[in-house]
Coordinates of C-alpha atoms and ligand atoms in Angstrom, one line a residue:
M1 CA 181.7 144.6 106.4
N2 CA 183.9 146.0 109.2
E3 CA 186.8 148.0 108.0
L4 CA 189.7 145.4 109.2
L5 CA 187.7 142.7 107.7
E6 CA 187.5 144.6 104.6
L7 CA 191.2 145.2 104.3
A8 CA 192.1 141.5 105.0
V9 CA 189.7 140.4 102.0
T10 CA 191.0 142.9 99.9
V11 CA 194.7 142.2 100.2
A12 CA 194.3 138.4 100.5
S13 CA 192.1 138.5 97.4
E14 CA 195.2 141.0 95.5
G15 CA 197.7 138.3 96.9
A16 CA 195.5 135.3 95.2
K17 CA 195.3 137.0 91.9
L18 CA 198.8 137.4 91.8
A19 CA 199.7 133.7 92.9
A20 CA 197.3 132.5 90.5
R21 CA 198.8 134.5 87.6
R22 CA 202.4 133.3 88.9
R23 CA 201.3 129.6 88.7
T24 CA 200.7 130.2 84.7
E25 CA 204.5 130.5 84.6
P26 CA 207.1 128.3 85.9
V27 CA 207.8 127.9 89.6
T28 CA 210.8 127.2 91.0
V29 CA 212.3 126.7 94.4
A30 CA 214.3 130.1 95.8
A31 CA 215.5 128.6 98.9
T32 CA 214.9 126.0 101.8
K33 CA 214.3 126.8 105.1
S34 CA 214.1 124.3 108.2
S35 CA 214.7 121.5 106.0
P36 CA 215.6 120.3 102.6
V37 CA 211.8 119.7 102.1
D38 CA 210.6 123.1 103.6
V39 CA 210.8 125.3 100.6
V40 CA 210.1 129.0 99.5
T41 CA 209.5 130.3 96.2
A42 CA 209.9 133.4 94.7
V43 CA 206.3 133.9 94.2
D44 CA 205.9 133.4 98.2
R45 CA 208.1 136.5 98.7
E46 CA 206.5 138.7 95.8
V47 CA 202.8 137.9 97.2
E48 CA 204.1 138.7 101.1
A49 CA 205.5 142.2 99.7
L50 CA 202.5 143.0 97.8
I51 CA 200.2 142.3 100.7
R52 CA 202.9 144.0 103.3
D53 CA 202.8 146.9 101.1
R54 CA 199.0 147.3 100.9
I55 CA 198.5 146.9 104.8
A56 CA 201.3 149.6 105.3
A57 CA 199.9 152.1 103.3
A58 CA 196.2 151.4 104.7
R59 CA 197.3 151.1 108.2
P60 CA 200.9 152.4 108.9
D61 CA 200.7 152.3 112.7
D62 CA 200.0 148.1 112.5
G63 CA 202.6 145.6 113.1
F64 CA 203.2 142.8 110.6
L65 CA 204.4 139.3 111.1
G66 CA 204.6 137.5 107.9
E67 CA 206.1 133.6 107.1
E68 CA 208.7 135.3 104.5
S69 CA 209.8 138.5 105.9
D70 CA 210.9 140.3 109.2
A71 CA 208.3 141.1 111.6
A72 CA 207.7 144.6 112.4
G73 CA 206.2 145.7 115.7
G74 CA 203.6 148.7 115.6
S75 CA 202.1 151.5 117.8
S76 CA 198.2 150.6 117.5
G77 CA 198.1 147.2 119.4
L78 CA 197.1 145.3 116.0
T79 CA 199.2 143.1 114.1
W80 CA 198.7 141.6 110.9
V81 CA 199.6 137.7 110.5
V82 CA 200.1 136.6 107.2
D83 CA 201.0 133.5 105.0
P84 CA 201.4 134.6 101.4
I85 CA 201.1 131.1 100.5
D86 CA 199.8 128.4 102.5
G87 CA 200.5 125.0 100.7
T88 CA 203.6 126.1 99.1
V89 CA 204.5 122.4 98.3
N90 CA 201.1 122.2 96.5
F91 CA 201.8 125.4 94.9
L92 CA 205.0 124.1 93.5
Y93 CA 203.7 120.7 92.2
G94 CA 200.6 122.7 90.4
V95 CA 198.1 120.9 92.9
P96 CA 195.2 123.1 93.2
L97 CA 195.1 123.4 97.1
Y98 CA 197.1 126.5 98.3
A99 CA 196.0 129.6 100.0
V100 CA 196.5 133.2 101.0
S101 CA 195.8 133.6 104.5
V102 CA 195.3 137.1 106.1
A103 CA 194.7 137.7 109.9
V104 CA 194.7 140.7 112.2
V105 CA 195.0 140.3 115.8
E106 CA 195.0 142.7 118.6
G107 CA 197.5 142.4 121.6
G108 CA 200.8 140.8 120.4
T109 CA 202.1 137.9 118.4
D110 CA 201.5 134.9 121.0
P111 CA 198.3 133.2 120.1
A112 CA 197.9 132.2 123.7
T113 CA 197.3 135.7 124.6
W114 CA 196.2 137.7 121.2
T115 CA 192.2 138.3 120.2
P116 CA 191.9 137.3 116.8
L117 CA 189.9 140.5 114.9
A118 CA 189.6 139.5 111.5
G119 CA 191.0 136.9 108.9
C120 CA 190.5 135.9 105.3
V121 CA 191.7 132.8 103.5
V122 CA 191.8 132.7 99.9
N123 CA 191.8 129.0 98.3
V124 CA 193.2 130.5 95.2
A125 CA 192.9 127.4 92.6
A126 CA 189.0 127.1 93.8
G127 CA 188.3 131.0 93.8
E128 CA 186.9 130.5 97.5
V129 CA 187.3 133.4 99.7
F130 CA 186.5 132.5 103.4
A131 CA 186.3 135.3 105.8
A132 CA 185.3 136.0 109.4
A133 CA 185.4 139.0 112.0
R134 CA 185.2 138.5 115.5
G135 CA 181.5 137.8 116.7
E136 CA 180.3 138.4 113.2
G137 CA 180.2 134.7 112.0
A138 CA 181.9 133.1 109.1
T139 CA 181.4 133.1 105.2
L140 CA 182.6 131.4 102.3
N141 CA 182.1 134.0 99.1
G142 CA 179.8 135.9 101.5
E143 CA 177.3 133.0 102.2
P144 CA 177.5 132.0 106.1
I145 CA 178.8 129.0 107.0
S146 CA 178.9 126.7 109.8
V147 CA 180.6 123.5 110.9
S148 CA 179.2 120.0 110.7
A149 CA 177.3 118.1 113.8
P150 CA 178.8 114.4 113.9
A151 CA 177.1 112.0 116.2
D152 CA 180.4 110.5 117.2
L153 CA 184.4 109.8 116.5
A154 CA 183.5 106.7 114.4
T155 CA 181.6 108.7 111.6
S156 CA 183.6 111.8 111.9
L157 CA 186.0 112.7 109.0
L158 CA 189.6 114.1 110.2
I159 CA 192.1 116.2 108.8
T160 CA 195.6 116.9 109.7
G161 CA 199.1 118.1 108.3
F162 CA 202.8 117.2 108.9
G163 CA 205.7 119.5 109.7
Y164 CA 209.1 119.4 107.5
D165 CA 211.3 117.6 110.2
P166 CA 211.6 113.9 109.8
A167 CA 211.5 113.1 113.3
V168 CA 208.4 115.0 114.0
R169 CA 206.8 113.7 110.7
A170 CA 207.5 110.2 112.2
E171 CA 205.5 110.8 115.2
Q172 CA 202.8 112.5 113.4
G173 CA 202.3 109.9 111.3
A174 CA 202.1 107.4 114.3
V175 CA 199.5 109.6 116.1
A176 CA 197.5 109.8 112.7
A177 CA 197.6 105.7 112.5
R178 CA 196.6 105.3 115.9
L179 CA 193.3 107.5 115.1
L180 CA 192.8 106.5 111.6
P181 CA 190.9 103.2 112.6
Q182 CA 188.8 105.2 115.3
A183 CA 186.9 107.6 112.5
R184 CA 185.5 107.7 109.2
D185 CA 188.7 108.4 107.1
L186 CA 191.4 111.1 107.1
R187 CA 192.2 113.8 104.8
R188 CA 195.6 115.9 104.4
T189 CA 195.3 118.7 102.0
G190 CA 198.8 120.4 102.5
S191 CA 197.4 123.7 103.7
C192 CA 196.7 124.2 107.2
A193 CA 194.5 127.4 106.5
I194 CA 192.4 125.0 103.8
D195 CA 192.1 122.5 106.8
L196 CA 190.7 124.8 109.2
C197 CA 188.7 126.3 106.5
W198 CA 187.1 123.0 105.5
I199 CA 186.4 122.6 109.1
A200 CA 184.6 125.9 108.9
A201 CA 182.4 124.5 106.0
G202 CA 181.6 121.2 107.5
R203 CA 183.9 119.4 105.0
A204 CA 185.8 117.9 107.7
D205 CA 184.9 117.1 111.3
A206 CA 187.9 117.3 113.3
Y207 CA 191.6 119.0 112.7
W208 CA 194.5 118.8 114.6
E209 CA 198.1 119.6 114.0
R210 CA 201.4 119.7 116.0
G211 CA 204.1 122.0 114.9
V212 CA 202.3 124.7 113.0
H213 CA 203.3 128.5 112.8
V214 CA 201.1 131.3 113.7
W215 CA 200.9 132.5 110.0
D216 CA 199.5 129.1 109.0
F217 CA 196.6 129.2 111.2
A218 CA 195.8 132.8 112.3
A219 CA 192.9 133.7 110.0
G220 CA 191.6 129.7 109.3
L221 CA 191.2 129.3 113.5
L222 CA 189.2 132.5 113.4
I223 CA 187.3 131.5 110.5
A224 CA 186.4 128.0 112.1
A225 CA 185.6 129.4 115.5
E226 CA 183.1 131.6 114.2
A227 CA 181.7 128.6 112.4
G228 CA 181.1 127.2 115.4
A229 CA 184.1 125.1 115.9
A230 CA 185.3 124.2 119.1
V231 CA 189.1 125.5 119.0
E232 CA 192.2 125.5 120.9
V233 CA 195.9 126.3 120.7
G234 CA 198.0 124.5 123.1
E235 CA 201.4 123.2 123.8
G236 CA 202.5 120.3 121.7
G237 CA 205.4 119.5 123.4
S238 CA 209.1 120.5 122.4
G239 CA 208.0 124.2 122.1
E240 CA 205.6 123.4 119.6
L241 CA 202.0 124.4 119.2
L242 CA 199.2 121.9 118.8
V243 CA 196.3 123.5 117.3
V244 CA 192.9 121.8 117.2
A245 CA 189.7 122.4 115.8
T246 CA 186.4 120.4 115.7
A247 CA 182.8 120.2 115.7
P248 CA 181.6 120.9 119.1
T249 CA 179.7 117.6 119.1
I250 CA 183.0 115.8 119.1
R251 CA 185.1 117.8 120.7
A252 CA 185.6 115.7 124.1
E253 CA 185.9 112.3 122.1
F254 CA 188.4 113.6 119.9
A255 CA 190.6 115.3 122.7
A256 CA 190.6 112.0 124.6
A257 CA 191.3 109.9 121.5
L258 CA 194.1 112.4 120.5
A259 CA 195.5 112.3 123.9
R260 CA 195.5 108.5 124.0
A261 CA 197.0 108.3 120.8
T262 CA 199.8 110.8 121.6
S263 CA 200.7 109.0 124.8
A264 CA 200.9 105.6 122.9
T265 CA 203.3 107.0 120.4
S266 CA 205.8 108.9 123.0
Ligands
LIG1 C1 202.1 124.1 105.7 C2 201.0 123.5 105.4 C3 201.0 122.2 106.1 C4 201.1 122.0 107.4 C5 202.6 122.6 107.5 C6 202.8 123.9 107.2 P1 203.4 126.2 104.4 O1 202.8 125.4 105.5 O2 200.3 124.5 106.1 O3 199.8 122.0 105.5 O4 201.0 120.6 107.3 O5 202.9 122.4 109.0 O6 204.2 124.5 107.3 O7 205.1 125.9 104.6 O8 202.9 125.6 102.8 O9 203.0 127.6 104.5

């Protein structure tokens, strides 16, 4: 395994163990962020601190960008992009769908220009370790995985997420409502990282979400791409990112349907 991937898997797995242990104790909200429903727990912070320390000890010249702490530049040209708990609301409620997500990218912190090198997403409650290194394929618990090949949108399982801002969420719901009748069905796990890994493993056929943050998708998008997904990070409006990952067989059909649903909603 390449050195960066090995470190990503090691620190994500350590973070996952800590999160799982803390989940056996009472979990409370430590603070709210962009809205009253955008929460952070003490465990998010503790897991991020652990991962940050481990990375700094192993690779002191690399930069760091995490969801819960200050960003730090480095001199190596590499940056670690970390979500200590993606699916924080699930974690808070005890819903077993939350993940530790660790990626390392080259070339800064803008997904339009960075090159993701390695990533690991641990779906903590399921004990699933998804991993990928650029050009080396994607794995689930060490076994290669690949995307699905649906014949068309009508037989495709869609997966998406919703942001924390009520106005944005209303639009997201309207777009989802327009796509739902055109597809097999729709899932919402509450973790962007898990959504993308489910695309990678063929558990869903098309993912899209507007307004996600780089730490939500940095590792999962590489894992999906390495599993064969068609992936795209674009401008979602109002300066927000739109992330799309689909089985290649429905890439064009889904893109057209999403564009229609979006323009009908705006
Ligand atoms: C959230 C999850 C969710 C997505 C939100 C994200 P968090 O991240 O990934 O699935 O719909 O947009 O903010 O807050 O649990 O780290």
